[in-house]
Coordinates of C-alpha atoms in Angstrom, one line a residue:
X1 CA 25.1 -48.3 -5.0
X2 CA 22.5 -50.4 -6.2
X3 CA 23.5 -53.6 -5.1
X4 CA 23.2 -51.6 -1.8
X5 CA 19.4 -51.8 -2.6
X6 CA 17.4 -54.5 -1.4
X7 CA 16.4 -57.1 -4.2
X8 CA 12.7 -57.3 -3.1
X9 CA 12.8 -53.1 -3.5
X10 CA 14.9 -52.8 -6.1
X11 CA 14.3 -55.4 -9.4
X12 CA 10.3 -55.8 -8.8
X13 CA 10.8 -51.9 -9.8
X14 CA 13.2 -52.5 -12.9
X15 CA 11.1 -55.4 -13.9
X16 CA 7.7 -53.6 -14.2
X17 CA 9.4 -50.7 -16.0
X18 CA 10.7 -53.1 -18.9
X19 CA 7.0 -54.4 -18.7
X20 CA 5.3 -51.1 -18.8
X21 CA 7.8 -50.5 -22.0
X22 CA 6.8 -54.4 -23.5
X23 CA 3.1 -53.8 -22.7
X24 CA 3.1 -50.0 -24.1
X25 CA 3.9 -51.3 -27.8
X26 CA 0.7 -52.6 -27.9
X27 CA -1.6 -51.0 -25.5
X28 CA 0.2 -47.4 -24.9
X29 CA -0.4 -44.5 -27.1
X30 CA 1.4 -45.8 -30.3
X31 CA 2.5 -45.0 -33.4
X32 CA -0.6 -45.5 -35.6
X33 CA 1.6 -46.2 -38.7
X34 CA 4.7 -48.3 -37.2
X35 CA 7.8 -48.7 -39.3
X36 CA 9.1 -51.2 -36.9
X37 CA 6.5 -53.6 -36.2
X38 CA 3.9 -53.1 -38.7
X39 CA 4.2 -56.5 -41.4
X40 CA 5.8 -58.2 -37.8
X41 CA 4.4 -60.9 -36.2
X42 CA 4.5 -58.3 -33.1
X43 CA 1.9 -56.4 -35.0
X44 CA -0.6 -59.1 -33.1
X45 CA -0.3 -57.2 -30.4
X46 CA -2.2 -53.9 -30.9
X47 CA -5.3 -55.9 -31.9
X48 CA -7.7 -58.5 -30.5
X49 CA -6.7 -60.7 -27.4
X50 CA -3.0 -59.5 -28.2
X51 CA -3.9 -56.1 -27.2
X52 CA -5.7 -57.7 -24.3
X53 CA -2.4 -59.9 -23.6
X54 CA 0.2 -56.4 -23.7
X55 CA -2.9 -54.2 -21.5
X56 CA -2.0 -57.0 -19.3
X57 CA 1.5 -57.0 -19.4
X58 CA 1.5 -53.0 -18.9
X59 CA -0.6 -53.3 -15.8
X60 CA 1.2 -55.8 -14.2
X61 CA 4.4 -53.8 -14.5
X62 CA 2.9 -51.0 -13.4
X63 CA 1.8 -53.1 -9.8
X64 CA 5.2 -54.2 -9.6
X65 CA 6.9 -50.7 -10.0
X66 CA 4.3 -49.6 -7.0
X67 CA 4.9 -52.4 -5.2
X68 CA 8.3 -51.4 -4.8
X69 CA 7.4 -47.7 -4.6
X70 CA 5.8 -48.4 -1.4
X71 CA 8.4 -50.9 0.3
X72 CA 10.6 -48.2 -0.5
X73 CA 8.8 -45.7 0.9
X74 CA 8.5 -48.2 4.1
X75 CA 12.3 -48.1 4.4
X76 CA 12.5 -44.2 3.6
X77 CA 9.8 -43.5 7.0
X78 CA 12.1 -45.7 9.0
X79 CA 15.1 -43.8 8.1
X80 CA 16.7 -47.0 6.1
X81 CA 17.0 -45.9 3.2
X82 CA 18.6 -42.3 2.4
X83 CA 18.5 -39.8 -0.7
X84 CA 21.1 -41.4 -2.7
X85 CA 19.6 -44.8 -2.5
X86 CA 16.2 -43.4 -3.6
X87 CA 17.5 -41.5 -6.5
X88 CA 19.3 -44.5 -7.7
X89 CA 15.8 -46.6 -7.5
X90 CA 14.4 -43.8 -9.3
X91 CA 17.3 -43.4 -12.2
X92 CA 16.8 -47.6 -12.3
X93 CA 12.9 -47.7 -12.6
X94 CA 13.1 -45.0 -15.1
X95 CA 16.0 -45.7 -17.5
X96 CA 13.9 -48.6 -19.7
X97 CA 11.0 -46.1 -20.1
X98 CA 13.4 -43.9 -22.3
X99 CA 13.0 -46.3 -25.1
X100 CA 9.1 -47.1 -24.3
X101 CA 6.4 -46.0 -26.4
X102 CA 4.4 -42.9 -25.0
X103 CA 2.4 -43.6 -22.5
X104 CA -0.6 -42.6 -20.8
X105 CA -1.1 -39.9 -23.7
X106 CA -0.8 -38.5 -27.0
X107 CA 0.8 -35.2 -25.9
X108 CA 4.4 -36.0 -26.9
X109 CA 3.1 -36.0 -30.8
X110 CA 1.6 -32.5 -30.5
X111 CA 4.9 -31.8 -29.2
X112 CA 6.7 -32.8 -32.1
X113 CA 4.0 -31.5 -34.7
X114 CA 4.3 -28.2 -32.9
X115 CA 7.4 -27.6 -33.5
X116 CA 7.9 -29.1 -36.8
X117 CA 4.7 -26.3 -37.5
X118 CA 7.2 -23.9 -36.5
X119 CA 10.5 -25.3 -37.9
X120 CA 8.4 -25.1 -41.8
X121 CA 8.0 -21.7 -41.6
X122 CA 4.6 -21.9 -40.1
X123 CA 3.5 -20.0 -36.9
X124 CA 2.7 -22.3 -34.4
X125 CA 0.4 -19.6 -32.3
X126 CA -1.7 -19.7 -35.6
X127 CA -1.8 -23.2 -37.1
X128 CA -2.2 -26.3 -35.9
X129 CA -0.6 -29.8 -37.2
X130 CA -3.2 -29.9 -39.6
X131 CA -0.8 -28.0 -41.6
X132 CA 1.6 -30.5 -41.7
X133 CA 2.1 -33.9 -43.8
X134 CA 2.3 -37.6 -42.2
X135 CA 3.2 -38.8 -40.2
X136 CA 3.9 -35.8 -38.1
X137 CA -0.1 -34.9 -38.7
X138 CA -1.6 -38.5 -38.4
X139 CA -0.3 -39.4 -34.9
X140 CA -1.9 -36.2 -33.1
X141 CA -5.3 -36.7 -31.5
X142 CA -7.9 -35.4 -33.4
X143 CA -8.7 -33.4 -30.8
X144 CA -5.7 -31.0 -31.2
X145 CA -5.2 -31.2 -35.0
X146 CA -6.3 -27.7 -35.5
X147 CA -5.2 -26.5 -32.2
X148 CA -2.3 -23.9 -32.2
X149 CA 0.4 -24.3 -29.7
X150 CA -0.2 -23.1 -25.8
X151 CA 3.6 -23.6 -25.1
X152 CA 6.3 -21.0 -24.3
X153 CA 8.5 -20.0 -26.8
X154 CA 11.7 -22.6 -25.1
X155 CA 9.7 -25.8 -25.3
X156 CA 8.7 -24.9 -29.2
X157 CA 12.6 -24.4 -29.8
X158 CA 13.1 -27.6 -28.5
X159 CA 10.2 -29.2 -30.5
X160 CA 11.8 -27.6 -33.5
X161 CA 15.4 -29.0 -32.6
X162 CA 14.4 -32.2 -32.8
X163 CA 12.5 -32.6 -35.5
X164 CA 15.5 -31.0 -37.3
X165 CA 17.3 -33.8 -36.0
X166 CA 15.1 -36.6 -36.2
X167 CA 12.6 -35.8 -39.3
X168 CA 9.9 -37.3 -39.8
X169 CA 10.8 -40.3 -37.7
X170 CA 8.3 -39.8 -34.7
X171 CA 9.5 -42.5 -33.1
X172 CA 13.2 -41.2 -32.7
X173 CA 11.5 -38.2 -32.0
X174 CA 9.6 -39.3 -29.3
X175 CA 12.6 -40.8 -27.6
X176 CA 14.7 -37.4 -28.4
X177 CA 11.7 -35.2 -27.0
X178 CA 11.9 -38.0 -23.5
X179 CA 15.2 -37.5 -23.1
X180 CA 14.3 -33.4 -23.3
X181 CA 12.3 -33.8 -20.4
X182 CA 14.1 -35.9 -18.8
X183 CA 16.4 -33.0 -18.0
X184 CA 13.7 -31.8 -15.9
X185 CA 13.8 -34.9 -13.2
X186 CA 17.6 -34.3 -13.0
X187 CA 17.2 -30.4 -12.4
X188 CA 14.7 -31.8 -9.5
X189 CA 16.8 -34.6 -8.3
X190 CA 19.2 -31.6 -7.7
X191 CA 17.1 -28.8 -6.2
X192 CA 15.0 -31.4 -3.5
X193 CA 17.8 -32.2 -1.4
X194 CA 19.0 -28.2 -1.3
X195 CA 15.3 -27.0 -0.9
X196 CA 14.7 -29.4 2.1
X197 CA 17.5 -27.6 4.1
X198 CA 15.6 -24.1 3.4
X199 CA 11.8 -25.7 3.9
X200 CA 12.4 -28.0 6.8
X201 CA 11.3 -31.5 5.1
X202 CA 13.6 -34.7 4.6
X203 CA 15.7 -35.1 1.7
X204 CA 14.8 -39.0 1.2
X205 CA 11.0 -38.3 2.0
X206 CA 10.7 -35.2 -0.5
X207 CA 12.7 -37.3 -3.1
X208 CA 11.0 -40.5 -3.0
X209 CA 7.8 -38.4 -3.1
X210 CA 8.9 -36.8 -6.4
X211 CA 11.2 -38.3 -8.5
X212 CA 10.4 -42.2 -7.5
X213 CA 6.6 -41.1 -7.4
X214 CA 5.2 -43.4 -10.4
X215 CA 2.9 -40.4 -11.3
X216 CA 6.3 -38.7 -12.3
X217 CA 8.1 -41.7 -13.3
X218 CA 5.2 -43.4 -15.5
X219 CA 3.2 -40.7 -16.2
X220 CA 5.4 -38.0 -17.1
X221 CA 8.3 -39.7 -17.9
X222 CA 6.8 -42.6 -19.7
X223 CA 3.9 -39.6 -21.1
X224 CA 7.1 -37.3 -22.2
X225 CA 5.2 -34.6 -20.2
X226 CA 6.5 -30.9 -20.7
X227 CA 5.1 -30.4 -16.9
X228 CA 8.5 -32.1 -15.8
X229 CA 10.5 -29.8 -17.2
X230 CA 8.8 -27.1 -16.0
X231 CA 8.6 -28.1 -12.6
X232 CA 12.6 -28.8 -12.7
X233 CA 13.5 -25.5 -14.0
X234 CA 10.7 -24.1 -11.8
X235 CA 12.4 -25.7 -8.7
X236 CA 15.6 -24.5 -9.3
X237 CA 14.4 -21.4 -9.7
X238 CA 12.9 -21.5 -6.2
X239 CA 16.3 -22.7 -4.6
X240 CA 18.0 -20.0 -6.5
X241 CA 16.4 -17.1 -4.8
X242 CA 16.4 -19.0 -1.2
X243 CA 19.8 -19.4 -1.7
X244 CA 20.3 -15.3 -2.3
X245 CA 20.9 -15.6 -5.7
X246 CA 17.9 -13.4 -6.5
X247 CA 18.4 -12.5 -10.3
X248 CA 19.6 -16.2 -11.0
X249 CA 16.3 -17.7 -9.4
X250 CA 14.2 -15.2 -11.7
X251 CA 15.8 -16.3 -14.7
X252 CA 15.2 -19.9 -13.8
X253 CA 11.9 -19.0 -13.3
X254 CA 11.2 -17.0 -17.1
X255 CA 12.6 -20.2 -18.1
X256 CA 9.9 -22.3 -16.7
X257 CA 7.4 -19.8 -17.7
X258 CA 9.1 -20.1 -21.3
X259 CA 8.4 -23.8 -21.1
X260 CA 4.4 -23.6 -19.6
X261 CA 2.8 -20.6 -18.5
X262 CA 1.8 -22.3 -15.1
X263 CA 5.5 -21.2 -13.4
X264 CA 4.6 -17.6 -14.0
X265 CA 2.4 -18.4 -10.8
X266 CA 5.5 -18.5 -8.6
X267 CA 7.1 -15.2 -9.4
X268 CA 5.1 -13.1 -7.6
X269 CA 6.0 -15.0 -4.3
X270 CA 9.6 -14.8 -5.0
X271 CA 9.2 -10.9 -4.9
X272 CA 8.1 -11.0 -1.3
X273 CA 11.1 -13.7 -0.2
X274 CA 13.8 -10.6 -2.0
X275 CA 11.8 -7.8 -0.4
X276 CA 11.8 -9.2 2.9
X277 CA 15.7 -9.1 3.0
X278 CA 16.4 -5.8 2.0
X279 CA 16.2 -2.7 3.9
X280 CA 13.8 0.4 4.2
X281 CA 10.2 0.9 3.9
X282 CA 7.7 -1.8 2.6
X283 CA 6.8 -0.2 0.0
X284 CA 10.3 0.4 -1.7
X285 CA 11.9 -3.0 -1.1
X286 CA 8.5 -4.1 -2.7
X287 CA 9.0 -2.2 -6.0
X288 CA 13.0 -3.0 -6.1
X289 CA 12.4 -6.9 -5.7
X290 CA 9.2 -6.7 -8.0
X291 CA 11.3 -4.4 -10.5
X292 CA 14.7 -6.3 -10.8
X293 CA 13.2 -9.4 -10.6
X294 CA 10.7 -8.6 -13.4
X295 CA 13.4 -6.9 -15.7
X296 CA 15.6 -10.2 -15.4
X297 CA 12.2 -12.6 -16.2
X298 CA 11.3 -9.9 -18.8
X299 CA 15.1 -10.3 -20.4
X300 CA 15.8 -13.8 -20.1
X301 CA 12.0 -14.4 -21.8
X302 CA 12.5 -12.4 -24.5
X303 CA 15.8 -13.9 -25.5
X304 CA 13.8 -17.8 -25.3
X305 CA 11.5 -16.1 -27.7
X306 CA 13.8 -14.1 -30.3
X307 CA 16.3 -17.6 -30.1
X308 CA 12.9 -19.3 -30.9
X309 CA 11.7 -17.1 -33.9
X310 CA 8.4 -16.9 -32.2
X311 CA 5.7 -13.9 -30.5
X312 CA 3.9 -13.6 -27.8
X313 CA 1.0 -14.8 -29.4
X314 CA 1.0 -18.1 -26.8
X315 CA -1.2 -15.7 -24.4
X316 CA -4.4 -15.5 -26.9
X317 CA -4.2 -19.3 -27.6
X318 CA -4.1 -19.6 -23.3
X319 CA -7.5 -18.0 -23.2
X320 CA -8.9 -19.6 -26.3
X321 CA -8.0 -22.8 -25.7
X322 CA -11.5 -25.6 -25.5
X323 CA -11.1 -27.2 -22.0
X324 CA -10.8 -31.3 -21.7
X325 CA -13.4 -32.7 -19.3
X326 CA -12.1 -34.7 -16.4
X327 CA -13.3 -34.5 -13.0
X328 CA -9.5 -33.6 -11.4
X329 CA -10.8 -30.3 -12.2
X330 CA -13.8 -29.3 -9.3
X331 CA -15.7 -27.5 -11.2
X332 CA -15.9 -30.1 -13.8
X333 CA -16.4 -32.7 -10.9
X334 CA -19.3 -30.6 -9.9
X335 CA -20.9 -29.9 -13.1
X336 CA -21.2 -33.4 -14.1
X337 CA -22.1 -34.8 -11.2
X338 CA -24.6 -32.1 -10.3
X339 CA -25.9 -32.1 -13.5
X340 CA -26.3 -35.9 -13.4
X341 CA -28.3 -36.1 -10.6
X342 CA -30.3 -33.0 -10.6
X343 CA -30.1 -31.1 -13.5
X344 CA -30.7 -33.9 -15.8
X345 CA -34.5 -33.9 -15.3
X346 CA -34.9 -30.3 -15.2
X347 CA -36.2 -29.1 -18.4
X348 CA -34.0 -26.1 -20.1
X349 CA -31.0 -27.5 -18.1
X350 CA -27.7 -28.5 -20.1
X351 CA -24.9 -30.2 -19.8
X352 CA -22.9 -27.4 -21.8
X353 CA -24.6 -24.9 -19.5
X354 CA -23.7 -26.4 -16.2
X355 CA -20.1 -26.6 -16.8
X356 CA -19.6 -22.9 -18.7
X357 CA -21.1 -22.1 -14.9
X358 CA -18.9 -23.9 -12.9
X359 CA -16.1 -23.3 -14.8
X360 CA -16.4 -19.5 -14.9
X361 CA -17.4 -20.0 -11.0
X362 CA -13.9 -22.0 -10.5
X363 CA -12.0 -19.2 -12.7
X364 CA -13.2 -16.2 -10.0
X365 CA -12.6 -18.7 -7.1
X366 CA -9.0 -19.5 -8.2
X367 CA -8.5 -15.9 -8.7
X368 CA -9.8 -14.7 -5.4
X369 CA -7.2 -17.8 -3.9
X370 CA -4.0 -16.4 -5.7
X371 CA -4.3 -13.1 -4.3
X372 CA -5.3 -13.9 -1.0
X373 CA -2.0 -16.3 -1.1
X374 CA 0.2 -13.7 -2.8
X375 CA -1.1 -11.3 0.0
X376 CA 0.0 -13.6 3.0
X377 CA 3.3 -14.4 2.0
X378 CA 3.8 -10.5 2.1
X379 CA 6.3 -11.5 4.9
X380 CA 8.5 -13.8 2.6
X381 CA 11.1 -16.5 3.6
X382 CA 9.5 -19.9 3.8
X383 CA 6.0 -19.0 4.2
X384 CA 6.2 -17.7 0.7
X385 CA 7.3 -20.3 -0.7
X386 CA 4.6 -22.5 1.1
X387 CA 1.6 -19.9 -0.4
X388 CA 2.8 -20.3 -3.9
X389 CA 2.7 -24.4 -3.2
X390 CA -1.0 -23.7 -2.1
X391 CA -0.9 -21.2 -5.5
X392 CA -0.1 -24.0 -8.0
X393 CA -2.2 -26.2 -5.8
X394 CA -4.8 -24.2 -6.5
X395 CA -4.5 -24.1 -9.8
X396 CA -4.8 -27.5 -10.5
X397 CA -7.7 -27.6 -8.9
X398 CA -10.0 -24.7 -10.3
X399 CA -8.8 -24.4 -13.9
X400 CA -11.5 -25.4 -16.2
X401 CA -8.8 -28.1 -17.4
X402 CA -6.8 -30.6 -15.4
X403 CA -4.9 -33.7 -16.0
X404 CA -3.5 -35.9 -13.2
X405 CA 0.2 -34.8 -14.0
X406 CA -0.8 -31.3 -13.7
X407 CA -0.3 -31.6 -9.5
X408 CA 3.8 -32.4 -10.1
X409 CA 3.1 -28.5 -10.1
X410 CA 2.4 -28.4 -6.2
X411 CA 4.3 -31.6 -5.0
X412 CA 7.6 -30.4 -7.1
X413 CA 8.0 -28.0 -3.9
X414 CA 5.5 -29.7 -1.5
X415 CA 7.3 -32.7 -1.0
X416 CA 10.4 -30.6 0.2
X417 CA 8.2 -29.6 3.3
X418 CA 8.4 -31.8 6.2
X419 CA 5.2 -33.7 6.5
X420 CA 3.5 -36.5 8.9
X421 CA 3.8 -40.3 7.9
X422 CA 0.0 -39.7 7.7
X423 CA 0.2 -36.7 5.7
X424 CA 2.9 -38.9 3.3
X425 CA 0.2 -42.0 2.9
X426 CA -2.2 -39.5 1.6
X427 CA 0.1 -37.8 -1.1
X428 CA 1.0 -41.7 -2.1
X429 CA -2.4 -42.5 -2.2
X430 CA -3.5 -40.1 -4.3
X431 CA -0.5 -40.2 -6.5
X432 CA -1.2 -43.8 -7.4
X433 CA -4.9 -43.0 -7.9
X434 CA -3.8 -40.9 -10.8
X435 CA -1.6 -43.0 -12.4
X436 CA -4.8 -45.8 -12.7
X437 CA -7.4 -43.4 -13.8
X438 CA -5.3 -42.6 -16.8
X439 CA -5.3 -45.3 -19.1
X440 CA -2.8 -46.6 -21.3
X441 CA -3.6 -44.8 -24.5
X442 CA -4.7 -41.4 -22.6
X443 CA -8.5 -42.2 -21.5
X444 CA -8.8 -40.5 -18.6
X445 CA -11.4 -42.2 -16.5
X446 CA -12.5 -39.6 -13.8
X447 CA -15.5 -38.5 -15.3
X448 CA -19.0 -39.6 -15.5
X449 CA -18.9 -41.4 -19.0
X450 CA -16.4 -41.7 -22.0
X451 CA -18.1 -42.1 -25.7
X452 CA -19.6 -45.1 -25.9
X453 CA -17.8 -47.5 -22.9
X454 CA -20.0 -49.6 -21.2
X455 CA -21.1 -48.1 -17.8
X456 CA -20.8 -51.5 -16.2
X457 CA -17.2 -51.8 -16.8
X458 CA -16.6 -47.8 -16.2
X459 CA -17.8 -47.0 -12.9
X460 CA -16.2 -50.7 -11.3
X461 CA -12.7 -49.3 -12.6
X462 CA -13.2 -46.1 -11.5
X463 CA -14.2 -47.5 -8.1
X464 CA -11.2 -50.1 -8.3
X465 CA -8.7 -47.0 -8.9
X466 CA -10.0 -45.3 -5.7
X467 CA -10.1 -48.9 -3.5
X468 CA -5.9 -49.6 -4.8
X469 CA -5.1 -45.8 -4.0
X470 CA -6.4 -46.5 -0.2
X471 CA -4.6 -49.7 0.1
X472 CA -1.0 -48.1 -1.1
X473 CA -1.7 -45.4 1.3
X474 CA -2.6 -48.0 4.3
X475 CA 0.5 -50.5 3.3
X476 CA 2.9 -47.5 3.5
X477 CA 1.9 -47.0 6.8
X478 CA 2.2 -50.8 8.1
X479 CA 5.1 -52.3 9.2
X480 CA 8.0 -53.9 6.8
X481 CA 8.8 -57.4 7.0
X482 CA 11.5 -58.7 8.2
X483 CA 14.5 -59.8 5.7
X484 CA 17.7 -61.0 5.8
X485 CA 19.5 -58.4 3.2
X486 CA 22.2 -55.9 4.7
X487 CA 19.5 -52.7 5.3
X488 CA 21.5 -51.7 7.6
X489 CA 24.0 -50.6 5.2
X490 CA 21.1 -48.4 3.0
X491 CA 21.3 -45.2 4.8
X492 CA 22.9 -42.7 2.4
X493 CA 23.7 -39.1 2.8
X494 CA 20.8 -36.2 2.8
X495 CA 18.5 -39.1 4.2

């Protein structure tokens, strides 16, 4: 199968994902105390030009896995290339990023920390890793050391797991937590294919736009990102109930919800796609989906949480938890920038005071959005399915928090929709665009200013990130070249 791949798609891809891994030992979010190259001459390259040399490296690899992202996605639009041939890409490009350092952020430490918090006897609703010895402690931002856990009650058993296996060795940790939610992409690898034939889209399409996307390969693969397991349950879940299988797609879905709280979104939707295919008035089909469906969620929750040795108390830390700025989230975006440019010379006006205003604003917006939503997929099937994308769309939007690989929320079951070429340039556009405005070691650069960088090097990245997003978008939509390899031979089933 993969020598059924183009070269010029395939290795440029496999080659910037061993670089991405290379560069990420010096410029990714590393270990800050490194058994394995600390003493090295390889230490050289987390300082100085060294870490200028690996930023490189990492970047470079990161064009090269795009570049062949989007002559992949030329041959996908053209119908060359089918579903198998893009999940092999995908399984290619993201096989050396098992072993690579985290990337793009800090979170898979917290992770572990979290559930080594629970696995000492600790409750991990309460306490944060600042409860815990190095180096589990020392390699969480400082941001989250006193921060309890906001994580369902299955991802903390799996955090637990592995530090039972792995100790205090983050690094093996890291890699064992990966592979974790890694299971995630396969669940989704599975479920596209079956939830284009129930949404309308194409298999290769909605697979190349999820799991070769390099926001879910580098981002939440390379970043270990609990979102991708989520979304993988979350789909399957989804296919589950279109596929009649009612109190099996529930469960799926508690299982999500016992992962991040963000799946819990879709269930509501699922009621209407059960009620609309039994019989009787509205109102009683209504209150059998809602109340089978919610006993199974209700059951197959609890048991994550008794098999976890944790409560409930997940739900208090959701409200109390102190938002991250970046301007993925609109009412941060507007905040800032209206504070910037207006409120700035207004005497009494604050920065702190603009965004607790916008962010409540966004809170009752987003609130107002999911029930309309819930309320016009009242007639189920499909169109329910397509309200709770707009749903989890939504709330990665409005929340008072967002990070770019929140929106694998929305495209996990947007991408099985059919859409336009132009509609597809867009989504690769902006994918890309959020892969660059997340730096190595976690920076996130959409926002008006970070500490103390220098302005003059800030806003001509930012720009840059938006300028390289347009251009992917544009060269997916040009013509391929003409080469000499066998494409004809590409075309794979499900395409």
């Amino acid at each position: 199968m993969l020598r059924r791949i183009p070269r010029r798609i395939l290795w440029p891809g496999v080659i910037g994902a061993v670089m991405l891994a290379v560069g990420g030992l010096g410029a990714g979010a590393i270990v800050r105390r490194d058994p394995l190259l600390s003493g090295t001459i390889l230490n050289a390259i987390r300082y100085g030009h060294g870490h200028d040399l690996a930023f490189m490296v990492l970047f470079a690899g990161l064009g090269l896995m795009v570049l062949s992202w989007v002559r992949l996605g030329r041959m996908v639009l053209k119908g060359e290339a089918g579903g198998r041939i893009v999940s092999v890409a995908a399984a290619a490009w993201t096989a050396p990023l098992i072993i690579a350092p985290p990337l793009y952020s800090r979170d898979v430490y917290s992770y572990l920390a979290q559930g080594a918090v629970a696995l000492r006897g600790f409750d991990p609703y309460v306490r944060g890793a600042s409860v815990l010895d190095l180096p589990l402690r020392g390699n969480v931002a400082g941001l989250w050391q006193e921060t309890p856990s906001p994580y369902g009650p299955l991802f903390l058993l799996l955090g637990k797991v592995t530090v039972f296996l792995t100790g205090d060795n983050v690094i093996l940790g890291a890699i064992f937590m990966r592979l974790a939610v890694l299971t995630g992409l396969v669940l989704l690898a599975w479920a596209i294919p079956r939830l284009t034939a129930h949404l309308g889209g194409r298999t290769s399409v909605a697979l190349w736009l999820t799991v070769a996307n390099p926001l879910v390969v580098a981002l939440g693969i390379g970043g270990a990102h609990n979102d991708i397991l989520m979304v993988g349950l979350m789909a399957v879940g989804v296919l589950k109930v279109l596929d009649r299988r009612h109190l099996t797609g529930f469960a799926f879905i508690a299982l999500a919800a016992a992962v991040k709280a963000t799946a819990l979104l879709v269930a509501p939707f699922l009621v209407w796609v059960w009620a609309a295919r039994l019989t009787g008035p509205a109102r009683q089909r209504f209150l059998v989906a809602a109340g089978a469906g919610g006993a199974v969620f209700a059951a197959t929750f609890a048991a994550a949480t008794v098999v976890a040795g944790v409560d409930l108390g997940w739900i208090s830390v959701l409200r109390s938890q102190g938002p991250l700025l970046t301007w993925m989230s609109l009412p941060c975006a507007a905040a800032e920038l209206l504070f910037y440019s207006v409120g700035h010379y207004v005497p009494g006006f604050t920065r702190d005071g603009f965004l607790g205003f916008f962010r409540a604003a966004g809170l009752v917006v987003l609130a107002v959005v999911l029930v309309r939503q819930w309320w016009l997929a009242r007639e189920g099937g499909v169109e329910a399915v397509r309200r709770a994308t707009i749903a989890l769309l939504a709330a990665s939007l409005l929340a008072p928090s967002v990070l770019p690989w929140y929106f694998t929320w929305a495209l996990a079951l947007a991408a099985a929709f059919a859409w336009k070429e132009r509609g597809i340039a867009v989504l690769a556009g902006v994918s890309v665009w959020m892969v660059l405005v997340t730096l190595p070691d976690g920076t996130i650069v959409a926002r008006w200013t970070y500490d103390d960088m220098n302005p003059w090097v800030w806003w001509p990245y930012f720009a840059a990130t938006v300028v390289a997003g347009w251009w992917v978008g544009r060269s997916l939509l040009q013509p391929a070249p003409t080469v000499t390899e066998p494409t004809q031979l590409v075309r794979g089933n499900g395409g």
